[in-house]
PDB file of C-alpha atoms in Angstrom:
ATOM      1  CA  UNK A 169     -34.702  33.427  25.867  1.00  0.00           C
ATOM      2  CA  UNK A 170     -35.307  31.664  28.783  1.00  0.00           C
ATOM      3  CA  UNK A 171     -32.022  32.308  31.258  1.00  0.00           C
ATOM      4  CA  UNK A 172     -34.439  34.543  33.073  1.00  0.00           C
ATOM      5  CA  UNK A 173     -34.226  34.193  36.623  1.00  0.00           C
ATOM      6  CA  UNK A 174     -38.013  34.901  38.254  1.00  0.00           C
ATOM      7  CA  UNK A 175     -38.753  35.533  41.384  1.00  0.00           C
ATOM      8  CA  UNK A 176     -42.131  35.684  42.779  1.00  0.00           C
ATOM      9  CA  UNK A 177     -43.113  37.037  46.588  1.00  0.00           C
ATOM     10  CA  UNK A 178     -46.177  37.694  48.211  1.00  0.00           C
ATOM     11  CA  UNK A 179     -47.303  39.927  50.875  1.00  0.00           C
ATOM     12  CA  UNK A 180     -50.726  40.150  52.158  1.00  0.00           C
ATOM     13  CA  UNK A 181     -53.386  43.289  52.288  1.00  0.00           C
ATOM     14  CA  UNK A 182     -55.913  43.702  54.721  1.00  0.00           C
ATOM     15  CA  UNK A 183     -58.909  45.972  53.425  1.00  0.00           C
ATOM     16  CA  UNK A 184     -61.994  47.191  55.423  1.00  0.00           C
ATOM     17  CA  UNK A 185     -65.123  47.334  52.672  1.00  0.00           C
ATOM     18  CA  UNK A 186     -67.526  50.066  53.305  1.00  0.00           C
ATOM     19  CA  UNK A 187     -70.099  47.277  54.928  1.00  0.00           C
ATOM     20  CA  UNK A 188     -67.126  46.474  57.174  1.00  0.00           C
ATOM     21  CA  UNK A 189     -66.039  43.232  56.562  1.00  0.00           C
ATOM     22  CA  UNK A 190     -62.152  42.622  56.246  1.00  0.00           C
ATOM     23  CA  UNK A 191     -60.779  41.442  52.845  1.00  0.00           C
ATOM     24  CA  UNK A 192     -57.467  39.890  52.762  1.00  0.00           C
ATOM     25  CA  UNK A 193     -55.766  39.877  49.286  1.00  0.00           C
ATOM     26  CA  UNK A 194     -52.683  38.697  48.199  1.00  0.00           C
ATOM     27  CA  UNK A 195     -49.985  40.716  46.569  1.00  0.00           C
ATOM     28  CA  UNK A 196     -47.761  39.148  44.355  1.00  0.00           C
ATOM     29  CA  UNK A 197     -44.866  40.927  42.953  1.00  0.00           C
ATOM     30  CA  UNK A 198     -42.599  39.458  40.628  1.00  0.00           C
ATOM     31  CA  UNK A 199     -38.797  40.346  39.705  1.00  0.00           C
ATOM     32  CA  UNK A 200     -36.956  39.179  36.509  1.00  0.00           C
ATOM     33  CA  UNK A 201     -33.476  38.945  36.509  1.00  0.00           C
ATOM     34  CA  UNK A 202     -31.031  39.759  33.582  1.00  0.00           C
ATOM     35  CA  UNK A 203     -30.320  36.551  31.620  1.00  0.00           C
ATOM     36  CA  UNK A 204     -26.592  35.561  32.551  1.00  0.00           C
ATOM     37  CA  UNK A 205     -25.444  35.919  28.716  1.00  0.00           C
ATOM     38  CA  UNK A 206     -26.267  39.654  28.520  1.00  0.00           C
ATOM     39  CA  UNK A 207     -23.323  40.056  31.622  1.00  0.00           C
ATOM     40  CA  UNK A 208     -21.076  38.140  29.636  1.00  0.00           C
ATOM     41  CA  UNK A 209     -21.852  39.709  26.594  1.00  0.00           C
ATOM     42  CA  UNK A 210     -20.704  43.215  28.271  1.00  0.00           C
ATOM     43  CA  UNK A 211     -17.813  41.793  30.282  1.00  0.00           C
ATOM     44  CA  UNK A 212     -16.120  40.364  26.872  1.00  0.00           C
ATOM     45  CA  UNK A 213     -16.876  42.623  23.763  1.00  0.00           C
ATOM     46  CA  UNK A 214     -14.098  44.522  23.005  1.00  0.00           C
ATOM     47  CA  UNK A 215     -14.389  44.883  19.507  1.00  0.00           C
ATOM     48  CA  UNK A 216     -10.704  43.176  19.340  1.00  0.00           C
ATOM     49  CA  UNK A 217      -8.861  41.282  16.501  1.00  0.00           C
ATOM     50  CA  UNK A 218      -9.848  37.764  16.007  1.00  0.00           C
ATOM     51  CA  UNK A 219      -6.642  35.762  17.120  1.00  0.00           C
ATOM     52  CA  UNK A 220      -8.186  32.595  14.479  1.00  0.00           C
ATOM     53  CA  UNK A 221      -8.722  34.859  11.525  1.00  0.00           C
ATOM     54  CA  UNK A 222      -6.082  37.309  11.719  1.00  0.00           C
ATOM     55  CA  UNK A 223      -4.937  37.344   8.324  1.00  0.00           C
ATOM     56  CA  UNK A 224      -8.204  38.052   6.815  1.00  0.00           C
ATOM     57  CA  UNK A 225     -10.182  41.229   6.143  1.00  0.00           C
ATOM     58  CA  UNK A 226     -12.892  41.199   8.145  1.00  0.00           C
ATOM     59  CA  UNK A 227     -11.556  39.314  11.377  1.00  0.00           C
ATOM     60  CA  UNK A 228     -12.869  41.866  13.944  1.00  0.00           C
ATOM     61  CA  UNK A 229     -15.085  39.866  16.948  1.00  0.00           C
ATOM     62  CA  UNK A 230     -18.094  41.725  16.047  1.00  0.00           C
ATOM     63  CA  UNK A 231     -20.500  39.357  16.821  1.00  0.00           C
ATOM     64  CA  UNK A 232     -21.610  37.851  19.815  1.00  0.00           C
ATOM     65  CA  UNK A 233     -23.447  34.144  20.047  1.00  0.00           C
ATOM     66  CA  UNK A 234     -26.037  33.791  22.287  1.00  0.00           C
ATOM     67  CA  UNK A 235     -26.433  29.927  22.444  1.00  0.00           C
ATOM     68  CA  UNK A 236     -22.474  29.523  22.647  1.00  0.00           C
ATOM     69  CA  UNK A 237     -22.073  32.916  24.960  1.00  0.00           C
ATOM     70  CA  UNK A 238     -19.019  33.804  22.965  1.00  0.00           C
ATOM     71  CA  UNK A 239     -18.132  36.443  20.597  1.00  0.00           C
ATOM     72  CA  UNK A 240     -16.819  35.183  17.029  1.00  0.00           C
ATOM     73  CA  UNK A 241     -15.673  37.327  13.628  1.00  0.00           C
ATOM     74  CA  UNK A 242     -17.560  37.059  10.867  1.00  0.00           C
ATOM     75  CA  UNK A 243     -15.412  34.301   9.328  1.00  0.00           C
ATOM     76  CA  UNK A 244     -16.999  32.077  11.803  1.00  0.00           C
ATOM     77  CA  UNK A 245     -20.943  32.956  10.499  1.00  0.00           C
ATOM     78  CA  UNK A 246     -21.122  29.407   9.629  1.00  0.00           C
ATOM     79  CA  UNK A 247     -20.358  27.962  12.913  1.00  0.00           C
ATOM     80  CA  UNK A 248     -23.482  29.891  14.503  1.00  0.00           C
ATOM     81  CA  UNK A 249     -25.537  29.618  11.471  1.00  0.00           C
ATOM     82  CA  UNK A 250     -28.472  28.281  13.016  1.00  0.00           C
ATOM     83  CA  UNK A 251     -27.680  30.304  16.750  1.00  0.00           C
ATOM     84  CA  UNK A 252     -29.373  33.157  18.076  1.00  0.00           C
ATOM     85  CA  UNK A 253     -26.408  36.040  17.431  1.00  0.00           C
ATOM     86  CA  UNK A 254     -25.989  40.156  17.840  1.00  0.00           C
ATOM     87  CA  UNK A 255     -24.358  41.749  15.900  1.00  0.00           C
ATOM     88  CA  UNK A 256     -21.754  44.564  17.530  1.00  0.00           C
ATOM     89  CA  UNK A 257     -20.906  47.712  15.317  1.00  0.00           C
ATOM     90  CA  UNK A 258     -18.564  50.990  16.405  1.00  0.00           C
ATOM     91  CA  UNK A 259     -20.466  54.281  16.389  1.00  0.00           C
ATOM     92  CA  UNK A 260     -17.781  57.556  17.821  1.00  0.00           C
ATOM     93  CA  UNK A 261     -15.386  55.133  19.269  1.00  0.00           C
ATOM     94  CA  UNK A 262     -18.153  53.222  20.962  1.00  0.00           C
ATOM     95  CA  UNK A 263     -19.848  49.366  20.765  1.00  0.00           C
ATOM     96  CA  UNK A 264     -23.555  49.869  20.238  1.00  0.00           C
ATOM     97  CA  UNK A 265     -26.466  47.417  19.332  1.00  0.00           C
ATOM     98  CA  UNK A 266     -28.743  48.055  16.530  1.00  0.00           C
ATOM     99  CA  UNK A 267     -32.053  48.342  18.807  1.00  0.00           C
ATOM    100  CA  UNK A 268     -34.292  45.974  16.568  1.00  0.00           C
ATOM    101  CA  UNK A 269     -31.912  43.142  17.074  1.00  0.00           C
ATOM    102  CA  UNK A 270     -31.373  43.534  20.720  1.00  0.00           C
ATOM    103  CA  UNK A 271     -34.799  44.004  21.514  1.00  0.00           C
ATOM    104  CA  UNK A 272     -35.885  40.252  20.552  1.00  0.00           C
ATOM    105  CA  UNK A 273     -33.967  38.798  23.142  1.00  0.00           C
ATOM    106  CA  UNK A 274     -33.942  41.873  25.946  1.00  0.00           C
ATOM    107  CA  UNK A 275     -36.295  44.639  27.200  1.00  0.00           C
ATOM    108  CA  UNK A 276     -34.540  47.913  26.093  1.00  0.00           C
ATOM    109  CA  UNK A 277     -37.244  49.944  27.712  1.00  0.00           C
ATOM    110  CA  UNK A 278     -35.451  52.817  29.535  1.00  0.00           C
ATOM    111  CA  UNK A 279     -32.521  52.610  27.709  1.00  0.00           C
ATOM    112  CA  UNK A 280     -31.411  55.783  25.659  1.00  0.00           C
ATOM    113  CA  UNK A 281     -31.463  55.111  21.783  1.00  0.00           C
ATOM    114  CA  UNK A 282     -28.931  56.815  19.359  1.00  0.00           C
ATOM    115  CA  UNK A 283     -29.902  57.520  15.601  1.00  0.00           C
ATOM    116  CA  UNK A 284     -26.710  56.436  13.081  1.00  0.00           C
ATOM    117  CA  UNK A 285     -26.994  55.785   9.588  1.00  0.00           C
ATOM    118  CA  UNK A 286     -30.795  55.362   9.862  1.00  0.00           C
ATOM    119  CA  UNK A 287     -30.806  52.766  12.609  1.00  0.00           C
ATOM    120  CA  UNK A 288     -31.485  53.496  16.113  1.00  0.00           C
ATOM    121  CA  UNK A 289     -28.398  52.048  18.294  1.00  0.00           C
ATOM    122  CA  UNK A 290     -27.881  51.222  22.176  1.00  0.00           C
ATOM    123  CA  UNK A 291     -24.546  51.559  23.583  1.00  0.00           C
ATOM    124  CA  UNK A 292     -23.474  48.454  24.752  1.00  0.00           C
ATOM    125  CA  UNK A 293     -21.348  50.178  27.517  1.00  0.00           C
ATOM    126  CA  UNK A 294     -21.488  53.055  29.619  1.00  0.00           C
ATOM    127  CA  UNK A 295     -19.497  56.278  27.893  1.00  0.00           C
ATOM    128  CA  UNK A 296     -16.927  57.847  29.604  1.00  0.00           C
ATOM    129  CA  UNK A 297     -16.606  61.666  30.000  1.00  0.00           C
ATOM    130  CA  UNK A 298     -13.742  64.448  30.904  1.00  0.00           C
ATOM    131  CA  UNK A 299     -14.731  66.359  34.187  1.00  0.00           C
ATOM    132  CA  UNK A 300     -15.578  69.201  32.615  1.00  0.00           C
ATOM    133  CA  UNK A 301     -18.458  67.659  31.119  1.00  0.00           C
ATOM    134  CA  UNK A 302     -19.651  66.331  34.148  1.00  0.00           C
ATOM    135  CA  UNK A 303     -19.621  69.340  36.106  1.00  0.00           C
ATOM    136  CA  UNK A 304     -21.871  71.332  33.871  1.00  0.00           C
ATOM    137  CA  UNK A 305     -24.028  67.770  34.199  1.00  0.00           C
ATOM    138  CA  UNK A 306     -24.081  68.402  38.092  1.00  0.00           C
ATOM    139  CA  UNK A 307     -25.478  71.803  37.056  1.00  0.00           C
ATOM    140  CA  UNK A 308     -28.259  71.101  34.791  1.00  0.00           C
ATOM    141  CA  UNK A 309     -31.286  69.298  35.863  1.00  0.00           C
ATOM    142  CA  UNK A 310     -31.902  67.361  33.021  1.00  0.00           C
ATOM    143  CA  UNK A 311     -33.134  63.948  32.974  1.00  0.00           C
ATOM    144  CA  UNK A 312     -29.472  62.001  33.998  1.00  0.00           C
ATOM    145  CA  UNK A 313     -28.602  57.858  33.950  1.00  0.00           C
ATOM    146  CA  UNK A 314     -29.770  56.386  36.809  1.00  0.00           C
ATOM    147  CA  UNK A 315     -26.406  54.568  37.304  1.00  0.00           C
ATOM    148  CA  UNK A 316     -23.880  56.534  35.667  1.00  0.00           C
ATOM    149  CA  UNK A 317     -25.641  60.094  35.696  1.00  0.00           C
ATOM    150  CA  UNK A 318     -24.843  60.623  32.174  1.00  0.00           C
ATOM    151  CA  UNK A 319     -27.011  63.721  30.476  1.00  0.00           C
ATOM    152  CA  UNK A 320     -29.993  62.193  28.421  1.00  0.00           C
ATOM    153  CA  UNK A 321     -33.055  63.036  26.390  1.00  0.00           C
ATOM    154  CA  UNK A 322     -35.984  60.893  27.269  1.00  0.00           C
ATOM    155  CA  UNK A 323     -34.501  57.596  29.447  1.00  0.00           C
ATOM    156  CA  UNK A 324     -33.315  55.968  32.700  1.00  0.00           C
ATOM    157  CA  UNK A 325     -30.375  54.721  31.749  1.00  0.00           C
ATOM    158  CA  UNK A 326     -27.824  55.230  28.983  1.00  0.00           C
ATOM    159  CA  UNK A 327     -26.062  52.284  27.992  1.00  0.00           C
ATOM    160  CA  UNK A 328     -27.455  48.496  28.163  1.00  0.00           C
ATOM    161  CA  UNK A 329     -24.990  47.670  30.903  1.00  0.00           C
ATOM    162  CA  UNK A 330     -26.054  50.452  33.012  1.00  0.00           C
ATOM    163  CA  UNK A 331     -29.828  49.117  33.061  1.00  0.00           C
ATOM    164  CA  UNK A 332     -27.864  45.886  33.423  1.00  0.00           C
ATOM    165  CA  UNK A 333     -26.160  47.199  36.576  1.00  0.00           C
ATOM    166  CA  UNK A 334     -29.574  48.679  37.885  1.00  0.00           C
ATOM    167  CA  UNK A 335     -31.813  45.603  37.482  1.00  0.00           C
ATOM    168  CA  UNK A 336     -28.806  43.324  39.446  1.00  0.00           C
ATOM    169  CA  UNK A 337     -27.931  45.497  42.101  1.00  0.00           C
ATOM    170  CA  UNK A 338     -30.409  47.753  42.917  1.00  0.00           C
ATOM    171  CA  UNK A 339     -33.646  45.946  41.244  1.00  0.00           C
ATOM    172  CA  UNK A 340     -33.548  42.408  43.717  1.00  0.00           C
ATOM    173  CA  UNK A 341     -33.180  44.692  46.621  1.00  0.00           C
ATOM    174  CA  UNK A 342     -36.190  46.708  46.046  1.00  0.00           C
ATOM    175  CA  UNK A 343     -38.297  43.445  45.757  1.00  0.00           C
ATOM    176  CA  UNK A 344     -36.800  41.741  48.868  1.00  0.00           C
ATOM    177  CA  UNK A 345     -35.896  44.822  51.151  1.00  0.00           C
ATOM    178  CA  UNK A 346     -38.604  47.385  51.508  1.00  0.00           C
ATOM    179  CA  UNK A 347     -36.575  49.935  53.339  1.00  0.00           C
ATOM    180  CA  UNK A 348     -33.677  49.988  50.817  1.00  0.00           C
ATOM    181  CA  UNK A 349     -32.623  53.592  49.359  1.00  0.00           C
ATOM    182  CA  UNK A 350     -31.130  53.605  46.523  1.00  0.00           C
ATOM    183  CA  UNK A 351     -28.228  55.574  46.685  1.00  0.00           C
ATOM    184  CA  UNK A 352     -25.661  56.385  44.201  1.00  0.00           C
TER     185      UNK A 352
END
């Protein structure tokens, strides 16, 4: 899609060649923001009743619309029959993705995929754990979330809003502020 916000800076090398004659190159290095529907998408799933369709079977808002930026039930398929949509499903309690569906619209490089039911997911949302599970994380050295330091196998971040949270708050810094540490 194209919400994308870009943003391009230069800096400039200087380079001393072996026959001693400066070269001055330009560096360009260039930041992509997270499309503004992907926040909103995470702010308002909830995997709640549909308040239209209540007296239906399947009336859960399970779906979210990109070109509208609103989630709808799956009585309202024909209204966003010709949209761009996701569809949300519950895996142990949690919203995840199906990562094939997600991926068209979003890089979900980094992010920590879940097998169910022959699909690999993505939680939508980061997962919340008892204290006791986190302490034995602060005592393993496993590869952890970069946001959230959940355990994981083989990512950076564990949940789509956690990379979400990393490439808004921590990613534009690092291309406009060369001294900034990120801390957590």
């Amino acid at each position: 899609m194209g919400d994308a916000a870009t943003v391009t800076t230069t800096t400039t090398t200087i380079t001393t060649g072996g026959n001693g004659i400066k070269r001055i190159t330009p560096t360009q290095k260039t930041c992509v923001g997270v499309p503004q529907w992907v926040k909103v998408m995470i702010d308002i799933m909830q995997y709640q009743d549909c308040k239209i369709h209540s007296n239906t079977k399947d009336h859960k808002l399970d779906r979210f619309c990109i070109n509208c930026v609103a989630s709808f039930c799956s009585q309202s398929c024909s209204d966003h029959q010709e949209h761009d949509h996701i569809k949300i499903r519950r895996y142990v309690y949690n919203d995840v993705i199906k990562r094939p569906d997600f991926q068209k619209y979003f890089d979900c490089s980094g992010i920590q995929g879940y097998q169910t039911n022959k699909n690999k997911v993505l939680f939508l949302k980061r997962r919340k754990d008892s204290q006791h599970v986190k302490e034995q994380q602060q005592n393993m050295k496993d590869p952890c979330c970069n946001i959230c330091n959940q355990s994981l196998l083989d990512a950076s971040y564990c949940s789509i809003q956690c990379k979400v949270i990393y490439y808004t708050c921590h990613r534009f810094r690092l291309c406009f502020n060369p001294f900034f540490k990120l801390q957590l």
